[in-house]
């Protein structure tokens, strides 16, 4: 399995492509937008430059990694020789079902179909294909080239052979795969998202401010990043989507998203990606921070 197709050139998709390409796999990076593909490749190149500067890889390693990636704007062309396809599109169930129907028709019969979904049912996604035993979840963590964990999610019909293959493949990437079963949010987000939501509720109820809540969790609980900063980093729209999936899946009010989170997403304040969330990431704000260093 040396040919890997990745659907989606966004944050997760380009990170997955980078990780496989750096390990010598031939990667077909697919997105409907050439602009998204160009941005994805630019991000990979910038991240590789950072690794060269830190002497973790050589300039030759960077060139070889980039040469291992080919881009396509259609699924049919990009998956022709793929042994594994990893879908990393937007966390939207209708979009994922559409993609998997297309993958099922376009891919060779022995191609394993994986999704990087962080919460959506693998069983539901597999059901739109005629190869449900070959559909599996590979939930990488962001940033993909750095984070070691990969949640390997078995759908109801995923075969043991496919699970074993993907577990071993993940290890070749120097990742630590953990096998989990197919329930809303899996393990990582079933535990993480209620904590983030409760942090937002704490702010919403006026218990403390943003920096105070994050400081308590960083210094008191040894978290490397405060929960509100982490929510900004993940994307508040992604957090909302995952909470909604769990709320619908379990029908349990403890997963209901905080009204403040709903309002912020509706207002377009999505965190780092939009320039503002619980913190301000705008260029003017960055300039202010630099100026303060010289006061």
CSV table of C-alpha atoms in Angstrom, one decimal:
chain,number,residue,atom,x,y,z
A,1,UNK,CA,0.0,0.0,0.0
A,2,UNK,CA,2.2,2.8,-1.3
A,3,UNK,CA,-0.4,5.0,-3.0
A,4,UNK,CA,-2.5,7.0,-0.6
A,5,UNK,CA,-5.2,9.4,-1.8
A,6,UNK,CA,-6.3,12.2,0.5
A,7,UNK,CA,-9.6,14.0,0.0
A,8,UNK,CA,-9.5,17.6,1.1
A,9,UNK,CA,-6.5,20.0,1.1
A,10,UNK,CA,-7.5,21.9,4.3
A,11,UNK,CA,-5.8,21.8,7.6
A,12,UNK,CA,-6.3,18.1,8.3
A,13,UNK,CA,-5.9,17.0,4.7
A,14,UNK,CA,-2.7,18.7,4.0
A,15,UNK,CA,-1.3,17.5,7.3
A,16,UNK,CA,-2.2,13.9,6.5
A,17,UNK,CA,-0.7,14.3,3.0
A,18,UNK,CA,2.5,15.8,4.5
A,19,UNK,CA,2.8,12.9,7.0
A,20,UNK,CA,2.4,10.1,4.5
A,21,UNK,CA,4.6,11.8,1.9
A,22,UNK,CA,7.4,12.4,4.4
A,23,UNK,CA,7.4,8.6,5.1
A,24,UNK,CA,7.9,7.9,1.4
A,25,UNK,CA,4.3,7.2,0.3
A,26,UNK,CA,3.0,8.5,-3.0
A,27,UNK,CA,0.2,10.8,-2.1
A,28,UNK,CA,-2.6,12.0,-4.4
A,29,UNK,CA,-4.0,15.1,-2.8
A,30,UNK,CA,-7.5,15.8,-4.1
A,31,UNK,CA,-9.7,18.9,-3.8
A,32,UNK,CA,-12.4,20.5,-6.0
A,33,UNK,CA,-10.6,23.8,-5.8
A,34,UNK,CA,-7.1,24.3,-7.3
A,35,UNK,CA,-6.7,27.3,-5.1
A,36,UNK,CA,-7.2,25.1,-2.0
A,37,UNK,CA,-4.6,22.6,-3.4
A,38,UNK,CA,-2.1,25.4,-3.9
A,39,UNK,CA,-2.7,26.7,-0.4
A,40,UNK,CA,-2.4,23.2,1.0
A,41,UNK,CA,0.9,22.7,-0.8
A,42,UNK,CA,2.2,26.1,0.4
A,43,UNK,CA,1.3,25.1,4.0
A,44,UNK,CA,3.2,21.8,3.7
A,45,UNK,CA,6.2,23.6,2.2
A,46,UNK,CA,6.2,26.1,5.0
A,47,UNK,CA,5.9,23.4,7.7
A,48,UNK,CA,8.8,21.5,6.0
A,49,UNK,CA,10.9,24.6,6.0
A,50,UNK,CA,10.3,24.9,9.8
A,51,UNK,CA,11.5,21.3,10.2
A,52,UNK,CA,14.6,22.0,8.1
A,53,UNK,CA,15.4,25.1,10.2
A,54,UNK,CA,15.2,23.0,13.4
A,55,UNK,CA,17.4,20.4,11.7
A,56,UNK,CA,14.8,17.6,12.0
A,57,UNK,CA,15.0,17.0,8.3
A,58,UNK,CA,17.3,18.0,5.5
A,59,UNK,CA,16.5,20.2,2.4
A,60,UNK,CA,16.7,17.0,0.3
A,61,UNK,CA,14.1,15.4,2.6
A,62,UNK,CA,11.9,18.4,2.0
A,63,UNK,CA,12.2,18.2,-1.8
A,64,UNK,CA,11.5,14.4,-1.7
A,65,UNK,CA,8.4,14.9,0.4
A,66,UNK,CA,7.0,17.5,-1.9
A,67,UNK,CA,7.9,15.4,-5.0
A,68,UNK,CA,5.8,12.5,-3.4
A,69,UNK,CA,2.6,14.6,-3.6
A,70,UNK,CA,0.5,15.0,-6.8
A,71,UNK,CA,-2.6,17.1,-6.9
A,72,UNK,CA,-6.0,16.4,-8.6
A,73,UNK,CA,-9.3,18.3,-8.8
A,74,UNK,CA,-11.4,15.2,-9.5
A,75,UNK,CA,-11.9,12.1,-7.3
A,76,UNK,CA,-12.0,9.7,-10.3
A,77,UNK,CA,-8.5,10.6,-11.5
A,78,UNK,CA,-6.9,10.9,-8.0
A,79,UNK,CA,-8.0,7.5,-6.7
A,80,UNK,CA,-7.3,5.3,-9.7
A,81,UNK,CA,-4.3,3.5,-8.1
A,82,UNK,CA,-5.0,4.2,-4.4
A,83,UNK,CA,-4.6,1.4,-2.0
A,84,UNK,CA,-6.1,3.6,0.7
A,85,UNK,CA,-8.2,6.7,0.5
A,86,UNK,CA,-8.5,9.1,3.5
A,87,UNK,CA,-11.4,11.5,3.4
A,88,UNK,CA,-10.6,14.8,5.3
A,89,UNK,CA,-13.4,17.1,4.0
A,90,UNK,CA,-15.5,19.4,6.1
A,91,UNK,CA,-17.3,17.8,9.1
A,92,UNK,CA,-20.6,17.6,7.4
A,93,UNK,CA,-22.5,14.3,7.2
A,94,UNK,CA,-24.2,15.0,3.9
A,95,UNK,CA,-21.0,15.9,2.2
A,96,UNK,CA,-19.2,12.9,3.6
A,97,UNK,CA,-21.9,10.5,2.4
A,98,UNK,CA,-21.8,12.1,-1.1
A,99,UNK,CA,-18.0,11.7,-1.2
A,100,UNK,CA,-18.1,8.0,-0.1
A,101,UNK,CA,-20.7,7.2,-2.7
A,102,UNK,CA,-18.4,8.6,-5.3
A,103,UNK,CA,-15.4,6.8,-3.8
A,104,UNK,CA,-17.2,3.5,-3.8
A,105,UNK,CA,-17.9,3.9,-7.6
A,106,UNK,CA,-14.4,5.2,-8.5
A,107,UNK,CA,-12.0,3.2,-6.4
A,108,UNK,CA,-10.6,-0.3,-7.1
A,109,UNK,CA,-12.4,-3.1,-5.3
A,110,UNK,CA,-9.6,-3.7,-2.9
A,111,UNK,CA,-9.2,0.0,-1.9
A,112,UNK,CA,-9.7,0.7,1.8
A,113,UNK,CA,-11.9,3.7,2.4
A,114,UNK,CA,-11.1,5.7,5.6
A,115,UNK,CA,-12.5,8.9,7.0
A,116,UNK,CA,-10.8,11.4,9.3
A,117,UNK,CA,-14.2,12.4,10.8
A,118,UNK,CA,-13.9,13.4,14.5
A,119,UNK,CA,-17.5,12.4,15.5
A,120,UNK,CA,-19.7,11.1,12.6
A,121,UNK,CA,-20.7,7.5,12.6
A,122,UNK,CA,-18.4,5.2,10.6
A,123,UNK,CA,-21.3,2.7,10.2
A,124,UNK,CA,-23.5,5.4,8.7
A,125,UNK,CA,-20.8,6.4,6.2
A,126,UNK,CA,-20.0,2.8,5.3
A,127,UNK,CA,-23.7,2.1,4.6
A,128,UNK,CA,-23.7,4.1,1.4
A,129,UNK,CA,-21.0,1.9,0.0
A,130,UNK,CA,-21.1,-1.8,-1.2
A,131,UNK,CA,-17.9,-2.5,0.8
A,132,UNK,CA,-18.8,-1.6,4.4
A,133,UNK,CA,-16.2,-4.1,5.7
A,134,UNK,CA,-13.5,-1.9,4.1
A,135,UNK,CA,-14.6,1.4,5.6
A,136,UNK,CA,-12.9,2.6,8.8
A,137,UNK,CA,-12.1,5.8,10.7
A,138,UNK,CA,-8.7,7.3,11.0
A,139,UNK,CA,-9.0,10.3,13.3
A,140,UNK,CA,-5.7,12.1,13.2
A,141,UNK,CA,-5.0,15.0,15.6
A,142,UNK,CA,-4.0,18.5,14.7
A,143,UNK,CA,-1.3,19.3,13.8
A,144,UNK,CA,-1.0,15.9,12.1
A,145,UNK,CA,2.8,15.8,11.5
A,146,UNK,CA,3.4,16.4,15.2
A,147,UNK,CA,0.6,14.7,17.1
A,148,UNK,CA,1.2,11.0,17.8
A,149,UNK,CA,-2.4,9.7,18.3
A,150,UNK,CA,-4.6,8.2,15.7
A,151,UNK,CA,-8.0,7.0,16.8
A,152,UNK,CA,-8.8,3.9,14.7
A,153,UNK,CA,-12.6,3.6,14.7
A,154,UNK,CA,-14.2,0.3,13.7
A,155,UNK,CA,-17.7,0.6,12.1
A,156,UNK,CA,-20.2,-2.1,12.8
A,157,UNK,CA,-19.1,-4.0,9.7
A,158,UNK,CA,-15.4,-3.1,9.5
A,159,UNK,CA,-13.4,-6.3,9.2
A,160,UNK,CA,-10.7,-7.3,11.6
A,161,UNK,CA,-8.3,-7.6,8.7
A,162,UNK,CA,-8.8,-4.0,7.6
A,163,UNK,CA,-8.5,-2.8,11.2
A,164,UNK,CA,-5.2,-4.7,11.6
A,165,UNK,CA,-3.9,-3.3,8.3
A,166,UNK,CA,-4.7,0.3,9.3
A,167,UNK,CA,-3.3,-0.1,12.8
A,168,UNK,CA,0.0,-1.4,11.3
A,169,UNK,CA,0.0,1.3,8.7
A,170,UNK,CA,-0.4,4.0,11.4
A,171,UNK,CA,2.7,2.6,13.2
A,172,UNK,CA,4.8,3.0,10.0
A,173,UNK,CA,4.0,6.7,10.3
A,174,UNK,CA,5.5,6.7,13.8
A,175,UNK,CA,2.0,7.2,15.2
A,176,UNK,CA,0.3,5.5,18.1
A,177,UNK,CA,-3.0,4.0,16.9
A,178,UNK,CA,-5.7,3.3,19.4
A,179,UNK,CA,-8.7,1.1,18.4
A,180,UNK,CA,-12.1,2.3,19.5
A,181,UNK,CA,-15.7,1.5,18.7
A,182,UNK,CA,-18.2,3.5,16.7
A,183,UNK,CA,-20.2,5.7,19.0
A,184,UNK,CA,-20.8,9.5,18.7
A,185,UNK,CA,-17.6,11.4,19.4
A,186,UNK,CA,-15.6,8.2,19.8
A,187,UNK,CA,-13.2,8.6,22.8
A,188,UNK,CA,-11.2,11.8,22.2
A,189,UNK,CA,-14.2,14.2,21.5
A,190,UNK,CA,-16.6,12.4,23.8
A,191,UNK,CA,-14.4,13.5,26.6
A,192,UNK,CA,-12.9,16.7,25.2
A,193,UNK,CA,-15.9,18.5,23.9
A,194,UNK,CA,-18.0,18.4,27.1
A,195,UNK,CA,-15.0,19.9,28.9
A,196,UNK,CA,-14.7,22.7,26.3
A,197,UNK,CA,-18.5,23.3,26.4
A,198,UNK,CA,-18.4,23.5,30.2
A,199,UNK,CA,-15.6,26.0,29.9
A,200,UNK,CA,-17.7,28.1,27.6
A,201,UNK,CA,-20.7,27.7,30.0
A,202,UNK,CA,-18.4,28.9,32.8
A,203,UNK,CA,-17.7,32.1,30.8
A,204,UNK,CA,-21.3,32.4,29.8
A,205,UNK,CA,-22.4,32.3,33.4
A,206,UNK,CA,-19.9,35.0,34.4
A,207,UNK,CA,-17.9,32.8,36.8
A,208,UNK,CA,-14.6,34.1,35.4
A,209,UNK,CA,-13.1,35.6,32.3
A,210,UNK,CA,-11.4,34.0,29.3
A,211,UNK,CA,-7.8,34.3,30.5
A,212,UNK,CA,-8.8,33.4,34.0
A,213,UNK,CA,-10.5,30.1,33.0
A,214,UNK,CA,-7.6,29.2,30.7
A,215,UNK,CA,-5.0,30.0,33.4
A,216,UNK,CA,-6.8,27.8,36.0
A,217,UNK,CA,-6.8,24.8,33.6
A,218,UNK,CA,-3.2,25.4,32.5
A,219,UNK,CA,-1.7,25.9,36.0
A,220,UNK,CA,-4.1,23.8,38.0
A,221,UNK,CA,-4.6,20.9,35.7
A,222,UNK,CA,-1.3,20.9,33.8
A,223,UNK,CA,-3.0,21.4,30.4
A,224,UNK,CA,-0.6,22.8,27.9
A,225,UNK,CA,-3.3,25.0,26.4
A,226,UNK,CA,-6.4,26.5,28.1
A,227,UNK,CA,-9.8,25.1,26.9
A,228,UNK,CA,-11.0,28.3,25.4
A,229,UNK,CA,-7.8,28.8,23.5
A,230,UNK,CA,-8.0,25.1,22.4
A,231,UNK,CA,-11.5,25.7,21.2
A,232,UNK,CA,-10.3,28.6,19.1
A,233,UNK,CA,-7.5,26.5,17.7
A,234,UNK,CA,-9.9,23.6,16.8
A,235,UNK,CA,-12.5,26.0,15.3
A,236,UNK,CA,-15.7,27.0,17.2
A,237,UNK,CA,-17.7,25.8,14.2
A,238,UNK,CA,-16.1,22.4,14.4
A,239,UNK,CA,-16.7,22.2,18.2
A,240,UNK,CA,-20.4,23.1,17.6
A,241,UNK,CA,-20.7,20.5,14.9
A,242,UNK,CA,-19.2,17.7,17.1
A,243,UNK,CA,-21.4,18.7,20.0
A,244,UNK,CA,-24.5,18.6,17.8
A,245,UNK,CA,-23.6,15.1,16.5
A,246,UNK,CA,-23.2,13.8,20.1
A,247,UNK,CA,-26.4,15.6,21.2
A,248,UNK,CA,-28.3,14.0,18.4
A,249,UNK,CA,-26.6,10.6,18.8
A,250,UNK,CA,-27.2,10.3,22.6
A,251,UNK,CA,-30.2,12.5,23.1
A,252,UNK,CA,-28.5,13.6,26.3
A,253,UNK,CA,-28.8,17.3,27.4
A,254,UNK,CA,-25.2,17.2,28.8
A,255,UNK,CA,-24.0,17.4,25.2
A,256,UNK,CA,-26.2,20.4,24.2
A,257,UNK,CA,-23.9,23.2,23.0
A,258,UNK,CA,-23.8,26.4,25.1
A,259,UNK,CA,-25.8,29.3,23.7
A,260,UNK,CA,-22.7,31.5,23.7
A,261,UNK,CA,-21.0,29.0,21.4
A,262,UNK,CA,-24.0,28.9,19.1
A,263,UNK,CA,-24.1,32.7,18.9
A,264,UNK,CA,-20.4,33.1,18.3
A,265,UNK,CA,-20.5,30.6,15.4
A,266,UNK,CA,-23.6,32.4,14.0
A,267,UNK,CA,-21.7,35.7,14.2
A,268,UNK,CA,-18.7,34.2,12.3
A,269,UNK,CA,-16.4,34.3,15.3
A,270,UNK,CA,-14.8,30.9,14.7
A,271,UNK,CA,-11.4,31.3,16.4
A,272,UNK,CA,-8.0,31.3,14.7
A,273,UNK,CA,-9.4,30.6,11.2
A,274,UNK,CA,-11.6,33.7,11.2
A,275,UNK,CA,-9.2,36.0,13.2
A,276,UNK,CA,-11.4,36.2,16.3
A,277,UNK,CA,-13.0,33.8,18.8
A,278,UNK,CA,-12.4,33.9,22.5
A,279,UNK,CA,-9.1,35.6,21.6
A,280,UNK,CA,-8.3,38.2,18.9
A,281,UNK,CA,-6.0,36.8,16.2
A,282,UNK,CA,-6.2,39.8,13.8
A,283,UNK,CA,-3.1,41.4,12.3
A,284,UNK,CA,-3.7,44.6,14.3
A,285,UNK,CA,-3.8,42.6,17.5
A,286,UNK,CA,-0.6,40.9,16.6
A,287,UNK,CA,1.0,44.2,15.9
A,288,UNK,CA,-0.1,45.5,19.3
A,289,UNK,CA,1.5,42.5,21.0
A,290,UNK,CA,4.8,43.1,19.2
A,291,UNK,CA,4.8,46.8,20.1
A,292,UNK,CA,4.2,46.0,23.8
A,293,UNK,CA,7.4,43.9,23.8
A,294,UNK,CA,9.4,47.1,23.2
A,295,UNK,CA,7.6,49.3,25.7
